[in-house]
PDB file of C-alpha atoms and ligand atoms in Angstrom:
ATOM      1  CA  MET A 785       0.459 -13.230  20.645  1.00 52.00           C
ATOM      2  CA  ALA A 786      -3.258 -13.601  21.762  1.00 53.00           C
ATOM      3  CA  ASP A 787      -6.084 -14.672  19.086  1.00 59.00           C
ATOM      4  CA  PRO A 788      -7.874 -11.167  18.325  1.00 54.00           C
ATOM      5  CA  HIS A 789     -11.447 -13.061  18.565  1.00 57.00           C
ATOM      6  CA  VAL A 790     -11.011 -13.956  22.057  1.00 57.00           C
ATOM      7  CA  LEU A 791      -9.800 -10.344  23.713  1.00 65.00           C
ATOM      8  CA  ASP A 792     -12.591  -8.345  24.623  1.00 83.00           C
ATOM      9  CA  ALA A 793     -12.643  -5.396  22.732  1.00 84.00           C
ATOM     10  CA  ASP A 794     -11.177  -3.155  25.105  1.00 89.00           C
ATOM     11  CA  GLY A 795      -8.369  -5.913  25.084  1.00 94.00           C
ATOM     12  CA  ARG A 796      -7.660  -5.652  21.880  1.00 96.00           C
ATOM     13  CA  ARG A 797      -8.135  -1.892  21.974  1.00 96.00           C
ATOM     14  CA  ALA A 798      -4.879  -2.408  24.435  1.00 97.00           C
ATOM     15  CA  GLU A 799      -2.701  -4.455  22.150  1.00 97.00           C
ATOM     16  CA  LEU A 800      -3.300  -2.409  19.033  1.00 98.00           C
ATOM     17  CA  ALA A 801      -2.396   1.081  21.080  1.00 98.00           C
ATOM     18  CA  ALA A 802       1.324  -0.868  22.051  1.00 98.00           C
ATOM     19  CA  ASN A 803       1.728  -2.007  18.895  1.00 98.00           C
ATOM     20  CA  LEU A 804       0.970   1.589  17.198  1.00 98.00           C
ATOM     21  CA  ALA A 805       3.009   3.060  19.949  1.00 98.00           C
ATOM     22  CA  ASP A 806       5.669   0.536  19.372  1.00 98.00           C
ATOM     23  CA  VAL A 807       6.083   1.542  15.214  1.00 98.00           C
ATOM     24  CA  THR A 808       5.575   5.228  15.667  1.00 98.00           C
ATOM     25  CA  GLN A 809       8.506   4.996  17.778  1.00 98.00           C
ATOM     26  CA  ARG A 810      10.442   2.626  14.739  1.00 98.00           C
ATOM     27  CA  VAL A 811       9.858   5.481  12.808  1.00 98.00           C
ATOM     28  CA  ALA A 812      10.512   8.367  14.559  1.00 98.00           C
ATOM     29  CA  ASP A 813      13.673   6.561  15.259  1.00 98.00           C
ATOM     30  CA  ALA A 814      14.788   5.504  11.132  1.00 98.00           C
ATOM     31  CA  CYS A 815      13.490   9.375  10.463  1.00 98.00           C
ATOM     32  CA  ALA A 816      15.779  10.619  12.907  1.00 98.00           C
ATOM     33  CA  ALA A 817      18.982   8.342  12.056  1.00 98.00           C
ATOM     34  CA  VAL A 818      18.262  10.099   8.441  1.00 98.00           C
ATOM     35  CA  GLY A 819      17.981  13.358   9.202  1.00 98.00           C
ATOM     36  CA  ARG A 820      13.889  13.324   7.987  1.00 98.00           C
ATOM     37  CA  ASP A 821      11.068  14.669   9.565  1.00 98.00           C
ATOM     38  CA  PRO A 822       8.435  11.768  10.264  1.00 98.00           C
ATOM     39  CA  ALA A 823       5.924  13.942   9.245  1.00 98.00           C
ATOM     40  CA  SER A 824       7.001  13.869   6.217  1.00 98.00           C
ATOM     41  CA  VAL A 825       5.852   9.213   6.556  1.00 98.00           C
ATOM     42  CA  THR A 826       2.444   8.055   6.518  1.00 98.00           C
ATOM     43  CA  THR A 827       1.834   4.733   7.372  1.00 98.00           C
ATOM     44  CA  ILE A 828      -0.954   2.586   6.346  1.00 99.00           C
ATOM     45  CA  ALA A 829      -2.115  -0.182   8.470  1.00 98.00           C
ATOM     46  CA  ILE A 830      -2.630  -3.405   6.139  1.00 98.00           C
ATOM     47  CA  THR A 831      -5.342  -5.085   7.619  1.00 98.00           C
ATOM     48  CA  LYS A 832      -6.128  -7.897   5.494  1.00 97.00           C
ATOM     49  CA  THR A 833      -7.084 -11.085   7.563  1.00 96.00           C
ATOM     50  CA  PHE A 834      -8.255  -8.872  10.144  1.00 97.00           C
ATOM     51  CA  PRO A 835     -11.745  -7.954  11.246  1.00 96.00           C
ATOM     52  CA  ALA A 836     -13.653  -4.667  10.073  1.00 97.00           C
ATOM     53  CA  SER A 837     -13.644  -3.921  14.218  1.00 97.00           C
ATOM     54  CA  ASP A 838      -9.727  -3.438  13.905  1.00 97.00           C
ATOM     55  CA  THR A 839      -9.753  -0.774  11.546  1.00 98.00           C
ATOM     56  CA  ARG A 840     -12.817   0.600  13.472  1.00 97.00           C
ATOM     57  CA  LEU A 841     -10.188   0.629  16.731  1.00 97.00           C
ATOM     58  CA  LEU A 842      -7.241   1.755  15.237  1.00 98.00           C
ATOM     59  CA  ALA A 843      -9.416   4.591  13.480  1.00 98.00           C
ATOM     60  CA  GLY A 844      -9.779   5.421  17.415  1.00 98.00           C
ATOM     61  CA  LEU A 845      -6.226   5.741  18.004  1.00 98.00           C
ATOM     62  CA  GLY A 846      -5.566   7.925  15.386  1.00 98.00           C
ATOM     63  CA  VAL A 847      -5.010   5.919  12.295  1.00 98.00           C
ATOM     64  CA  THR A 848      -6.257   7.549   8.882  1.00 98.00           C
ATOM     65  CA  ASP A 849      -5.165   5.756   6.069  1.00 98.00           C
ATOM     66  CA  VAL A 850      -5.918   2.122   5.588  1.00 98.00           C
ATOM     67  CA  GLY A 851      -4.834  -1.045   3.462  1.00 98.00           C
ATOM     68  CA  GLU A 852      -6.266  -4.288   1.780  1.00 98.00           C
ATOM     69  CA  ASN A 853      -4.923  -6.583  -0.844  1.00 97.00           C
ATOM     70  CA  ARG A 854      -8.379  -8.383  -1.748  1.00 97.00           C
ATOM     71  CA  ASP A 855     -10.990  -6.933  -3.209  1.00 97.00           C
ATOM     72  CA  GLN A 856     -14.136  -8.841  -1.742  1.00 96.00           C
ATOM     73  CA  ASP A 857     -12.723  -8.540   1.833  1.00 97.00           C
ATOM     74  CA  ALA A 858     -11.668  -4.827   1.408  1.00 98.00           C
ATOM     75  CA  ARG A 859     -14.827  -3.957  -0.191  1.00 97.00           C
ATOM     76  CA  ALA A 860     -16.880  -5.539   3.174  1.00 97.00           C
ATOM     77  CA  LYS A 861     -14.601  -3.416   5.160  1.00 98.00           C
ATOM     78  CA  HIS A 862     -14.746  -0.169   3.463  1.00 98.00           C
ATOM     79  CA  ASP A 863     -18.865  -0.619   3.764  1.00 97.00           C
ATOM     80  CA  ALA A 864     -18.727  -1.315   7.430  1.00 98.00           C
ATOM     81  CA  CYS A 865     -16.195   1.360   8.485  1.00 98.00           C
ATOM     82  CA  ALA A 866     -17.506   3.956   5.910  1.00 96.00           C
ATOM     83  CA  ASP A 867     -18.467   6.128   8.785  1.00 97.00           C
ATOM     84  CA  LEU A 868     -14.696   6.528   9.784  1.00 98.00           C
ATOM     85  CA  GLY A 869     -13.354   9.245   7.457  1.00 97.00           C
ATOM     86  CA  LEU A 870     -10.615   6.430   6.576  1.00 98.00           C
ATOM     87  CA  ARG A 871      -8.544   6.943   3.349  1.00 98.00           C
ATOM     88  CA  TRP A 872      -8.693   3.324   1.816  1.00 98.00           C
ATOM     89  CA  HIS A 873      -5.398   1.887  -0.111  1.00 98.00           C
ATOM     90  CA  PHE A 874      -5.629  -0.992  -2.330  1.00 98.00           C
ATOM     91  CA  VAL A 875      -2.027  -2.768  -2.305  1.00 98.00           C
ATOM     92  CA  GLY A 876      -2.736  -6.243  -3.937  1.00 95.00           C
ATOM     93  CA  GLN A 877      -1.990  -7.465  -6.724  1.00 93.00           C
ATOM     94  CA  LEU A 878      -5.056  -6.311  -9.068  1.00 94.00           C
ATOM     95  CA  GLN A 879      -7.118  -8.779 -11.532  1.00 94.00           C
ATOM     96  CA  ARG A 880      -8.063  -6.603 -14.757  1.00 94.00           C
ATOM     97  CA  ASN A 881     -11.768  -8.149 -13.648  1.00 94.00           C
ATOM     98  CA  LYS A 882     -11.282  -6.618 -10.160  1.00 96.00           C
ATOM     99  CA  ALA A 883     -10.578  -3.199 -11.010  1.00 96.00           C
ATOM    100  CA  ARG A 884     -13.615  -1.829 -11.518  1.00 94.00           C
ATOM    101  CA  SER A 885     -15.087  -3.093  -8.415  1.00 96.00           C
ATOM    102  CA  VAL A 886     -11.603  -1.371  -6.369  1.00 98.00           C
ATOM    103  CA  ALA A 887     -11.931   1.467  -8.099  1.00 98.00           C
ATOM    104  CA  ALA A 888     -15.471   2.248  -6.684  1.00 97.00           C
ATOM    105  CA  TYR A 889     -13.928   2.374  -2.668  1.00 98.00           C
ATOM    106  CA  ALA A 890     -10.175   2.902  -3.006  1.00 98.00           C
ATOM    107  CA  ASP A 891      -8.582   6.040  -2.334  1.00 98.00           C
ATOM    108  CA  VAL A 892      -5.388   4.934  -3.703  1.00 98.00           C
ATOM    109  CA  VAL A 893      -4.717   2.065  -5.550  1.00 98.00           C
ATOM    110  CA  HIS A 894      -0.685   1.172  -5.227  1.00 98.00           C
ATOM    111  CA  SER A 895      -0.320  -2.017  -7.966  1.00 98.00           C
ATOM    112  CA  VAL A 896      -0.882  -0.734 -11.444  1.00 98.00           C
ATOM    113  CA  ASP A 897       2.019  -2.901 -13.386  1.00 97.00           C
ATOM    114  CA  ARG A 898       0.363  -2.900 -16.771  1.00 97.00           C
ATOM    115  CA  LEU A 899      -1.860  -0.822 -19.077  1.00 97.00           C
ATOM    116  CA  GLU A 900      -5.143  -3.106 -19.526  1.00 96.00           C
ATOM    117  CA  LEU A 901      -5.481  -2.177 -15.390  1.00 97.00           C
ATOM    118  CA  VAL A 902      -5.015   1.431 -16.437  1.00 98.00           C
ATOM    119  CA  ASP A 903      -7.997   1.224 -18.560  1.00 97.00           C
ATOM    120  CA  ALA A 904     -10.229  -0.546 -16.502  1.00 98.00           C
ATOM    121  CA  LEU A 905      -9.764   1.644 -13.035  1.00 98.00           C
ATOM    122  CA  ARG A 906     -10.772   4.673 -15.244  1.00 98.00           C
ATOM    123  CA  ALA A 907     -13.732   2.505 -16.226  1.00 97.00           C
ATOM    124  CA  GLY A 908     -14.628   2.086 -12.950  1.00 98.00           C
ATOM    125  CA  ALA A 909     -14.078   5.370 -11.896  1.00 98.00           C
ATOM    126  CA  ALA A 910     -15.807   6.905 -14.327  1.00 97.00           C
ATOM    127  CA  ARG A 911     -18.604   4.328 -13.795  1.00 97.00           C
ATOM    128  CA  ALA A 912     -18.708   5.573  -9.864  1.00 97.00           C
ATOM    129  CA  GLY A 913     -17.632   9.012 -10.348  1.00 98.00           C
ATOM    130  CA  ARG A 914     -14.547   9.005  -8.834  1.00 98.00           C
ATOM    131  CA  VAL A 915     -11.355  10.183  -8.908  1.00 98.00           C
ATOM    132  CA  VAL A 916      -8.586   7.759  -8.075  1.00 98.00           C
ATOM    133  CA  GLU A 917      -5.161   7.976  -6.751  1.00 98.00           C
ATOM    134  CA  ALA A 918      -2.906   5.317  -8.816  1.00 98.00           C
ATOM    135  CA  LEU A 919       0.909   4.393  -8.423  1.00 98.00           C
ATOM    136  CA  VAL A 920       2.845   2.044 -10.581  1.00 98.00           C
ATOM    137  CA  GLN A 921       3.953  -0.713  -9.237  1.00 98.00           C
ATOM    138  CA  VAL A 922       7.598  -1.555  -9.997  1.00 98.00           C
ATOM    139  CA  ASP A 923       9.295  -4.790  -9.819  1.00 96.00           C
ATOM    140  CA  LEU A 924      12.792  -4.598  -8.041  1.00 94.00           C
ATOM    141  CA  ASP A 925      13.742  -7.822  -8.501  1.00 88.00           C
ATOM    142  CA  PRO A 926      17.679  -7.632 -10.237  1.00 74.00           C
ATOM    143  CA  ASP A 927      17.064 -10.917 -11.850  1.00 73.00           C
ATOM    144  CA  PRO A 928      13.812 -10.851 -12.446  1.00 64.00           C
ATOM    145  CA  ASP A 929      13.324 -14.058 -14.450  1.00 63.00           C
ATOM    146  CA  GLY A 930      15.281 -16.171 -11.952  1.00 60.00           C
ATOM    147  CA  ASP A 931      13.308 -18.679  -9.575  1.00 54.00           C
ATOM    148  CA  GLY A 932      12.080 -15.847  -6.938  1.00 53.00           C
ATOM    149  CA  VAL A 933       8.346 -15.610  -6.082  1.00 57.00           C
ATOM    150  CA  ALA A 934       7.138 -12.951  -8.380  1.00 65.00           C
ATOM    151  CA  ARG A 935       5.822 -10.470  -6.141  1.00 72.00           C
ATOM    152  CA  GLY A 936       4.076  -8.357  -9.399  1.00 86.00           C
ATOM    153  CA  GLY A 937       5.558  -5.048 -10.364  1.00 96.00           C
ATOM    154  CA  ALA A 938       6.312  -3.560 -14.087  1.00 97.00           C
ATOM    155  CA  ALA A 939      10.104  -3.360 -15.289  1.00 96.00           C
ATOM    156  CA  PRO A 940      11.469   0.045 -14.295  1.00 96.00           C
ATOM    157  CA  ALA A 941      12.036   0.682 -18.027  1.00 96.00           C
ATOM    158  CA  ARG A 942       8.248   0.338 -18.595  1.00 97.00           C
ATOM    159  CA  VAL A 943       7.047   2.590 -15.683  1.00 98.00           C
ATOM    160  CA  ALA A 944       7.383   6.145 -17.779  1.00 98.00           C
ATOM    161  CA  GLU A 945       4.391   4.209 -20.187  1.00 98.00           C
ATOM    162  CA  LEU A 946       2.310   3.346 -17.219  1.00 98.00           C
ATOM    163  CA  ALA A 947       2.681   6.815 -15.676  1.00 98.00           C
ATOM    164  CA  ALA A 948       2.008   8.595 -18.694  1.00 98.00           C
ATOM    165  CA  ALA A 949      -1.294   6.669 -19.115  1.00 98.00           C
ATOM    166  CA  ILE A 950      -2.867   6.956 -15.788  1.00 98.00           C
ATOM    167  CA  ASP A 951      -2.274  10.838 -16.463  1.00 98.00           C
ATOM    168  CA  GLU A 952      -4.011  10.785 -19.198  1.00 98.00           C
ATOM    169  CA  ALA A 953      -6.439   8.350 -17.879  1.00 98.00           C
ATOM    170  CA  GLU A 954      -9.882  10.684 -16.569  1.00 97.00           C
ATOM    171  CA  GLY A 955     -10.853   9.927 -13.431  1.00 97.00           C
ATOM    172  CA  LEU A 956      -7.508   8.817 -12.490  1.00 98.00           C
ATOM    173  CA  GLN A 957      -4.142  10.769 -10.906  1.00 98.00           C
ATOM    174  CA  LEU A 958      -0.692   9.975 -10.947  1.00 98.00           C
ATOM    175  CA  GLY A 959       0.123   9.548  -6.903  1.00 98.00           C
ATOM    176  CA  GLY A 960       4.038   7.963  -7.623  1.00 98.00           C
ATOM    177  CA  VAL A 961       5.135   4.615  -7.332  1.00 98.00           C
ATOM    178  CA  MET A 962       5.356   1.523  -5.453  1.00 98.00           C
ATOM    179  CA  ALA A 963       7.255  -1.663  -4.700  1.00 98.00           C
ATOM    180  CA  VAL A 964       7.835  -4.438  -2.257  1.00 96.00           C
ATOM    181  CA  ALA A 965      11.206  -5.522  -1.765  1.00 95.00           C
ATOM    182  CA  PRO A 966      12.596  -8.897  -3.509  1.00 92.00           C
ATOM    183  CA  LEU A 967      13.433 -11.614  -1.368  1.00 89.00           C
ATOM    184  CA  GLY A 968      16.801 -12.707  -0.738  1.00 87.00           C
ATOM    185  CA  VAL A 969      18.240  -9.401  -1.433  1.00 89.00           C
ATOM    186  CA  PRO A 970      19.001  -6.581   1.145  1.00 92.00           C
ATOM    187  CA  ALA A 971      16.160  -3.831   0.969  1.00 96.00           C
ATOM    188  CA  GLU A 972      17.540  -0.973   1.335  1.00 95.00           C
ATOM    189  CA  PRO A 973      20.297  -0.917  -2.164  1.00 96.00           C
ATOM    190  CA  ALA A 974      16.151  -2.384  -3.681  1.00 96.00           C
ATOM    191  CA  PHE A 975      14.939   0.754  -2.363  1.00 98.00           C
ATOM    192  CA  MET A 976      17.593   2.915  -3.633  1.00 98.00           C
ATOM    193  CA  ARG A 977      16.740   1.750  -6.781  1.00 97.00           C
ATOM    194  CA  LEU A 978      12.884   2.738  -6.315  1.00 98.00           C
ATOM    195  CA  ALA A 979      13.933   5.998  -5.233  1.00 98.00           C
ATOM    196  CA  GLU A 980      15.626   6.416  -8.620  1.00 98.00           C
ATOM    197  CA  VAL A 981      12.885   5.062 -10.548  1.00 98.00           C
ATOM    198  CA  SER A 982      10.724   7.647  -8.846  1.00 98.00           C
ATOM    199  CA  ALA A 983      13.125  10.475  -9.550  1.00 98.00           C
ATOM    200  CA  ARG A 984      12.584  10.216 -13.194  1.00 98.00           C
ATOM    201  CA  LEU A 985       8.729  10.045 -12.718  1.00 98.00           C
ATOM    202  CA  VAL A 986       8.707  13.493 -10.756  1.00 98.00           C
ATOM    203  CA  GLU A 987      11.050  15.290 -13.653  1.00 98.00           C
ATOM    204  CA  ARG A 988       8.245  14.609 -15.709  1.00 98.00           C
ATOM    205  CA  HIS A 989       5.204  14.534 -13.264  1.00 98.00           C
ATOM    206  CA  PRO A 990       5.866  16.643 -10.593  1.00 98.00           C
ATOM    207  CA  GLN A 991       3.117  16.237  -8.467  1.00 98.00           C
ATOM    208  CA  ALA A 992       3.869  12.584  -8.208  1.00 98.00           C
ATOM    209  CA  ARG A 993       5.863  12.821  -5.618  1.00 98.00           C
ATOM    210  CA  ILE A 994       4.658   8.753  -3.617  1.00 98.00           C
ATOM    211  CA  ILE A 995       7.370   6.533  -3.007  1.00 98.00           C
ATOM    212  CA  SER A 996       5.332   3.415  -1.342  1.00 98.00           C
ATOM    213  CA  ALA A 997       7.893   1.028   0.519  1.00 98.00           C
ATOM    214  CA  GLY A 998       8.456  -0.834   3.367  1.00 97.00           C
ATOM    215  CA  MET A 999       6.448  -2.975   5.454  1.00 98.00           C
ATOM    216  CA  THR A1000       7.241  -4.709   9.094  1.00 98.00           C
ATOM    217  CA  GLY A1001      10.749  -5.977   8.137  1.00 97.00           C
ATOM    218  CA  ASP A1002      12.226  -3.340   6.741  1.00 97.00           C
ATOM    219  CA  LEU A1003      10.787   0.273   7.459  1.00 98.00           C
ATOM    220  CA  GLU A1004      13.590   1.533   8.325  1.00 98.00           C
ATOM    221  CA  ALA A1005      15.348   0.782   4.799  1.00 98.00           C
ATOM    222  CA  ALA A1006      12.346   2.082   3.489  1.00 98.00           C
ATOM    223  CA  ILE A1007      12.692   5.417   5.518  1.00 98.00           C
ATOM    224  CA  ALA A1008      16.580   5.284   4.783  1.00 98.00           C
ATOM    225  CA  ALA A1009      15.917   5.219   0.849  1.00 98.00           C
ATOM    226  CA  GLY A1010      12.989   8.377   1.114  1.00 98.00           C
ATOM    227  CA  ALA A1011       9.630   6.539   1.359  1.00 98.00           C
ATOM    228  CA  THR A1012       7.068   8.822   2.016  1.00 98.00           C
ATOM    229  CA  HIS A1013       4.380   5.608   2.561  1.00 98.00           C
ATOM    230  CA  LEU A1014       4.691   2.662   4.952  1.00 98.00           C
ATOM    231  CA  ARG A1015       2.781  -0.144   4.737  1.00 98.00           C
ATOM    232  CA  ILE A1016       2.309  -2.123   7.990  1.00 98.00           C
ATOM    233  CA  GLY A1017       0.331  -5.160   8.718  1.00 98.00           C
ATOM    234  CA  THR A1018       2.341  -7.088  11.391  1.00 98.00           C
ATOM    235  CA  ALA A1019       3.701  -4.913  13.670  1.00 98.00           C
ATOM    236  CA  LEU A1020       0.508  -3.412  13.893  1.00 98.00           C
ATOM    237  CA  LEU A1021      -2.131  -6.234  14.142  1.00 98.00           C
ATOM    238  CA  GLY A1022      -0.176  -8.738  14.624  1.00 96.00           C
ATOM    239  CA  ARG A1023       0.529 -12.582  13.058  1.00 95.00           C
ATOM    240  CA  ARG A1024      -1.699 -13.143  11.086  1.00 92.00           C
ATOM    241  CA  THR A1025      -2.597 -16.614  10.761  1.00 84.00           C
ATOM    242  CA  ALA A1026      -3.698 -16.961   7.385  1.00 63.00           C
ATOM    243  CA  PRO A1027      -1.202 -16.683   5.004  1.00 56.00           C
ATOM    244  CA  LEU A1028      -2.580 -14.200   2.450  1.00 51.00           C
ATOM    245  CA  GLY A1029      -0.038 -11.895   0.499  1.00 48.00           C
TER     246      GLY A1029
HETATM  247  C1  LIG B1351       0.572  -7.728   3.795  1.00 92.16           C
HETATM  248  C2  LIG B1351       1.370  -6.578   3.118  1.00 92.16           C
HETATM  249  C3  LIG B1351       1.638  -5.529   3.779  1.00 92.16           C
HETATM  250  C4  LIG B1351       2.027  -5.992   5.090  1.00 92.16           C
HETATM  251  O1  LIG B1351       3.030  -6.804   5.249  1.00 92.16           O
HETATM  252  P1  LIG B1351       3.682  -6.647   6.755  1.00 92.16           P
HETATM  253  O2  LIG B1351       4.903  -7.410   6.797  1.00 92.16           O
HETATM  254  O3  LIG B1351       2.833  -7.763   7.870  1.00 92.16           O
HETATM  255  O4  LIG B1351       3.636  -5.217   7.689  1.00 92.16           O
HETATM  256  C5  LIG B1351       2.649  -4.663   2.510  1.00 92.16           C
HETATM  257  N1  LIG B1351       2.439  -4.559   1.466  1.00 92.16           N
HETATM  258  C6  LIG B1351       1.793  -5.423   0.769  1.00 92.16           C
HETATM  259  C7  LIG B1351       1.713  -5.261  -1.111  1.00 92.16           C
HETATM  260  C8  LIG B1351       0.667  -6.690   1.888  1.00 92.16           C
HETATM  261  O5  LIG B1351       0.622  -7.509   0.911  1.00 92.16           O
END
């Protein structure tokens, strides 16, 4: 792919439009294959490492949901794009000392995997006078103590406790679950385990129906397993040059 910085805005717009059309087709095909309505799947454009001008172009192409994984970049882009009416998702591993900051601009935080984050997000939401939707990030690694790269997330057995804490926190709204497929194992069985975790959560919290799963390489598997939200970076924006997240 060409470097986005050397394309003029029209060239970049055309490139993003073509990428968006491809992703929309992949989502439609994956939904058709398992009898799902594409309207039941929201695609979040993960814009990390790309400039705010890309976020603006995507909004012009009809993208409504965007995601970032680093507080500093996310905040700057949010502020630069405040006029666009976008829904902002924070999808990165979250440090406690960043959670308050994130709660000031994120509409949905996908990466709540420990109790101290619930409290920090609650404090941040209260200070900002906002309501923030929070998802419990689930660790789908079947061998969490193995030598796989840690991708964040709470063990499935801890999800109920975290969900209850979010549900009770003023200014936070429990939205559902999120996961990143573990490396080196097939994605679909992992996403099926996430669907089971989601089903148990929804029994107790009927409104918490979000299943955030699926990236560029595994969106079909995620749709087959019932994902409601996809987090798509590379297929929409191109390859990232910086090795982030
Ligand atoms: C970067 C990132 C994505 C997007 O990944 P792609 O493979 O580029 O689509 C999704 N989720 C999280 C948590 C990410 O950090």
